[in-house]
């Protein structure tokens, strides 16, 4: 059951789209409902200018209370024991004490004797203190009364989450080829750089479906431009790559360069499409191309305009994009700059040289640019009313994704685009996936990647993944192998790194065979993974989820922070520690361990429920299959182009077990033949789900 | 067997003090010996000015090769798979990709079919690439030929390490009270702040032996001063605290404030005791008090002078110190400042305002202060010769510790001081302990703390520990509980935090009883821990060590990265993940699990060798006792003052089992009575080790 309480005069974030099952309740009724779960609700005189919180929700925990959700955030699967602040942030330092990342996903489920879900639909700053200040006290702090709060009751984590997912609408589904493997780097400067990547992947026999283009392809880092010196015949190049089964996926940033000679800027300015500053001029801030203007994505006409700008690329044959810098990132703003300039002038005009302390202070001021205080100094127009950015901050990336998605919908004649972004809010999952931003080549970030997946799935971001191998810092071969062995299970599967670190393409390392086989296994799994993805999307379920979802009464399962369930049948237990040839695994039930030595050669063993230590070599992939399930494996491919027959089979009739190599549990060697049926989902040409049966006797 | 190869004309670092068992070999003989282990050795034309490495050692690994050692460094117990650079660094961001921390401990053991130890005795920058660039290739790079290299052969990790430890001399031993619990914070500004801490600990019934004083106690952060406004009667205050069983432990920084009115600076300048710059003036750099001069600790007369400066404090009754900022830390140097000033002036004299990009560049320049390039711009005098700092950089903190230790030896009439520092080199362990520097309140740093202990012990730094609860970032109660439950086993046991984070004293949290009982358990363990510490120091063994040391042929033990052996009888398996009520534990042999629910109430269970999942509640401490061992527990204390009778019993005769509560394995309930004997070490008044027997029938 879902209850919605409207407090004050909230703006419609369009996070929720299916309202038929929601019961509207008053503030008093909300207090009553929340109280039945043991929570309290306070209102106070709001004073946002003083940062005083207008609303506070509290909940007293017991020893076993756990929290699941909050989408993209730091720390564990169980969010208890820290503070999370929804305030979308360009955060290149994802360390344990960061409160905010790129997304604001204000949904959580309180797992307790009586469970409930909570969704705070407010696109400004919201604080979730889940036992941070006081270990057994949850406090949610909201700086305004203008908010919708949803309270969701249900029998368990899965059911509460499913109700939530239903009201926020169906998740974005990528095209099948979006499940292919992609190589990326900030630093592919020319078409030849990309050709080299493709050639080396192909000659190493490592499958590859796309190469991502970072801002290097642009002219002076300006959106919707192409550097024609480095990419002389872009249209031909797109075609050339496609002939090799490789799609090019360009990046697009949120802000438009202030360049009076550019038509786009001119048009945006003339039409008043950019966010405004306090004196109603264009709000300008600096990012990659220098001074830029920020499209007011909250307005439908701006979204339409911006979405249409992609046509230059889709006309070239581009079918996928990634959106970046849309928190929005602000390297500096006019007021940052002016304040610093004044401080600089003051120092410069002194009679004496600035002291080291004064220089350090100046640097501190400059280092503090990109501060969140700037959010209160620019404006949007929402439903004809001027709204200060900080009150709708978390909607910015969401609406950029929406603009892009709606533009591509027109331009691609209904074909699904590949699309994901960095910043998001609840609702953005309908338009695109997200990646987890600028992580590092750290083992702890592989673990973070694992732990972020359940929360993201709960909030609808089924199409997600991390920069495999890590974006910043220097990767080592073993880390990249272990990370790749996990990422073959995340829908978004991309190796990405920044410009000043070691080159990170798989073929650069010693054990090319191991990379080839692990990534080939991904391709063998794609029909299964895509089918499970479609089911999760259409059924409002989680493709990847915490063990707590399926084994809620099992304390050991609930506290498992390093294993995931995938779809109907699989459990993952990735290795995320260096120099270990195995790991402890908790099996909540009897399962079949499958150890892939290569993409085609594997061994299996049945493990009873309980705690085990499982050997997992650096070149191996180990997964666990639940009882009475089968795992169908397609034949190996080097890109998804030849794979469609597995997926589009729905058009022609039932799939045959013979189309796949099938691993069944229990293993046939263990006893008499058994009958297994797997419902494989695919889509027909109209994007309708089609259910096939794979039957194995 | 230990071989020493002298290459070129190395300076004597005094790292090695016992030379009788060392066989001197030539470069050719070294090549031959190293080759017998599968290593190679290259020399090239050294060109330090171009950073070209003059010496390179290589070793081709197999799949199972592991590396142990390297003292204080990032990442795992097994150092394979990353790069480590010995270049002592003030590193406040201890993340996975940092190559250098505060100490340079160039000793490692290569664990392979044939094992050997390697000690590079060179106090400048040394790089250890242990499979970073190429997964199966070790490369050690040294920028000079002027170096001693030691090659140690032996039958196993323990024996190779013991030989190394023997030649570098016996480890520093703290006084018994140094095993007490200490509270610290950057931010105890007045005597009353400290009184409040002591009162609150005492009224909470949480044991406490010392309060650490950070730079707040100084006048304007100047060494060897006391702010007399905040600490009006320091002598009386020291006495007042002692009456409560609490010792004050002041900090001392490396550099001396440039203050012409201060006698110390005047004296150092007149005597030429400070490091010099390129024009033979005093090398000045900025740290906490502003511009400072750096005592040339490499000269004996400077050490004597500096050591004597502590007398003002020891005369007040101070018996312990911690040395800081001795990498040395340089917030800025004259040349940093001048270069930046020139850039500033250039910007200021332009006709137009500096652009944001220019300001960012200026800030980048200032952020880059404290750069290691400055090490090549100041000088020491070693044996009468002027030596550029970068060639002896890693000896600086070591010799500050030595100066302090030798000064205190005189001033304390032979009583052991408590002394530890931040920066160090092999050999410093004879004078003092070290703490692991500015960590954070991160769960990953609790794990790092666990993993750093074996390497530190191998290099002789038995007296070590981390800032319990974390120095930077915000701690949570559960992290502090888990960290405390580990730190009760580290010889240095201190809760420390920085000035702008949440206050971190145990009594500020909800479950005071849990803190009280966990810390009380430390006090019950002190006689045992101190005895094991004395044994390790006198026998050149490791107090805390990797499982690989005792179970070298057990692959699972060798790859265990989160458990430690302590002394003769204990194994530790701390919980370091949030929101988990237990953990996986590997038992290399049958052991007795002891679960302390409080300091006095415990339960035991025998676990067979193998992998287990053990429940460990937030308020519990679980340890494992090896077969045929006993664990003697003293009666609870609130400080070590009343504990001496346990330790100094040696003077009077044999200890009685009745003096202790004794836990034996196997538990007496399991079968017929058995006879156990524990050799408890203590010291007599002359610091001679005395061995007692505790016999239990």
Short mmCIF file of C-alpha atoms in Angstrom, two decimals, chain A residues 75 78 80-82 93 95-97 99 132-133 135 291 332 337 340-341 344-345 347-348 353-356 359-360 362-363 366-367 369 442-444 451 473-474 476-478 502 556 559 561-562 576-582 584-585 611 613 615 618, chain B residues 75 78 80-82 93 95-97 99 132-133 135 291 332 337 340-341 344-345 347-348 353-356 359-360 362-363 366-367 369 442-444 451 473-474 476-478 502 556 559 561-562 576-582 584-585 611 613 615 618:
data_model
loop_
_atom_site.label_atom_id
_atom_site.label_comp_id
_atom_site.label_asym_id
_atom_site.label_seq_id
_atom_site.Cartn_x
_atom_site.Cartn_y
_atom_site.Cartn_z
CA UNK A 75 29.44 2.57 1.66
CA UNK A 78 22.90 -1.91 4.16
CA UNK A 80 22.89 1.89 8.26
CA UNK A 81 25.58 3.69 10.19
CA UNK A 82 26.31 6.75 8.08
CA UNK A 93 37.08 11.44 -4.78
CA UNK A 95 36.06 7.88 -0.38
CA UNK A 96 34.10 6.52 2.55
CA UNK A 97 33.29 9.84 4.15
CA UNK A 99 28.01 12.15 1.76
CA UNK A 132 25.42 8.48 12.01
CA UNK A 133 25.08 10.88 14.91
CA UNK A 135 23.71 4.74 16.36
CA UNK A 291 32.61 29.98 -19.85
CA UNK A 332 33.82 28.10 -11.38
CA UNK A 337 35.53 34.38 -10.03
CA UNK A 340 38.44 35.68 -6.01
CA UNK A 341 39.41 38.49 -8.32
CA UNK A 344 43.50 38.86 -5.70
CA UNK A 345 43.36 42.60 -6.40
CA UNK A 347 46.61 41.23 -2.29
CA UNK A 348 48.16 42.73 -5.40
CA UNK A 353 54.39 40.96 -0.96
CA UNK A 354 51.64 38.50 -0.08
CA UNK A 355 52.81 36.14 2.65
CA UNK A 356 52.77 32.36 2.19
CA UNK A 359 48.80 32.82 -0.87
CA UNK A 360 47.54 29.62 0.76
CA UNK A 362 43.95 32.57 -1.98
CA UNK A 363 44.54 29.02 -3.22
CA UNK A 366 40.15 28.90 -5.66
CA UNK A 367 40.10 25.28 -4.50
CA UNK A 369 35.26 26.92 -6.41
CA UNK A 442 41.20 0.74 -6.30
CA UNK A 443 40.17 -2.68 -5.04
CA UNK A 444 37.87 -0.90 -2.61
CA UNK A 451 27.64 -2.71 -3.20
CA UNK A 473 44.70 6.02 -10.57
CA UNK A 474 46.82 3.24 -12.03
CA UNK A 476 47.11 -3.39 -12.32
CA UNK A 477 46.39 -6.43 -14.42
CA UNK A 478 44.96 -8.45 -11.55
CA UNK A 502 48.23 3.99 -17.49
CA UNK A 556 23.69 -14.17 7.58
CA UNK A 559 24.35 -8.96 6.42
CA UNK A 561 27.78 -7.17 1.86
CA UNK A 562 29.76 -8.70 -0.99
CA UNK A 576 37.64 -8.09 -4.66
CA UNK A 577 40.83 -8.57 -2.64
CA UNK A 578 44.25 -8.53 -4.18
CA UNK A 579 46.51 -11.56 -3.92
CA UNK A 580 43.76 -13.98 -2.97
CA UNK A 581 42.95 -17.04 -5.00
CA UNK A 582 39.54 -17.48 -3.49
CA UNK A 584 34.49 -16.89 1.56
CA UNK A 585 31.02 -17.34 0.16
CA UNK A 611 29.61 -20.75 4.76
CA UNK A 613 35.66 -20.99 1.07
CA UNK A 615 38.88 -21.11 -4.81
CA UNK A 618 42.57 -14.92 -11.48
CA UNK B 75 47.70 -2.07 0.53
CA UNK B 78 51.34 -9.55 0.71
CA UNK B 80 52.63 -8.16 -4.56
CA UNK B 81 50.82 -6.31 -7.30
CA UNK B 82 51.69 -2.68 -6.70
CA UNK B 93 45.34 10.98 2.05
CA UNK B 95 44.28 5.89 -0.41
CA UNK B 96 45.16 2.77 -2.34
CA UNK B 97 47.17 4.44 -5.06
CA UNK B 99 53.15 4.96 -3.30
CA UNK B 132 52.85 -3.28 -10.89
CA UNK B 133 53.92 -2.68 -14.47
CA UNK B 135 52.33 -8.80 -13.14
CA UNK B 291 58.97 30.03 8.75
CA UNK B 332 56.26 25.65 1.70
CA UNK B 337 57.33 30.89 -2.22
CA UNK B 340 54.90 31.58 -6.71
CA UNK B 341 55.46 35.20 -5.83
CA UNK B 344 51.71 36.21 -8.75
CA UNK B 345 53.52 39.43 -9.60
CA UNK B 347 49.63 38.08 -13.11
CA UNK B 348 49.19 41.23 -11.05
CA UNK B 353 42.42 40.69 -14.96
CA UNK B 354 43.70 37.17 -14.51
CA UNK B 355 41.37 34.69 -16.16
CA UNK B 356 39.82 31.81 -14.21
CA UNK B 359 43.88 31.68 -11.22
CA UNK B 360 43.45 27.91 -11.30
CA UNK B 362 48.19 29.83 -9.64
CA UNK B 363 46.25 27.73 -7.15
CA UNK B 366 50.37 26.70 -4.45
CA UNK B 367 48.72 23.29 -4.04
CA UNK B 369 53.97 23.30 -2.49
CA UNK B 442 37.15 4.76 7.34
CA UNK B 443 36.46 1.07 7.69
CA UNK B 444 39.06 0.51 4.99
CA UNK B 451 47.49 -5.15 7.26
CA UNK B 473 36.73 12.29 8.76
CA UNK B 474 33.76 11.56 11.00
CA UNK B 476 30.65 6.47 13.92
CA UNK B 477 30.16 4.57 17.13
CA UNK B 478 30.29 1.15 15.49
CA UNK B 502 33.36 14.99 15.51
CA UNK B 556 44.97 -20.47 2.50
CA UNK B 559 46.76 -15.51 1.37
CA UNK B 561 44.92 -10.74 4.47
CA UNK B 562 42.76 -9.94 7.48
CA UNK B 576 36.32 -4.53 9.81
CA UNK B 577 33.08 -4.35 7.83
CA UNK B 578 30.17 -2.20 8.89
CA UNK B 579 26.79 -3.76 9.66
CA UNK B 580 28.11 -7.27 10.05
CA UNK B 581 27.72 -9.27 13.20
CA UNK B 582 30.43 -11.72 12.37
CA UNK B 584 34.72 -15.48 8.01
CA UNK B 585 37.77 -16.80 9.82
CA UNK B 611 37.08 -22.02 7.16
CA UNK B 613 31.93 -18.09 10.01
CA UNK B 615 29.57 -14.39 15.10
CA UNK B 618 29.60 -5.12 18.27
#
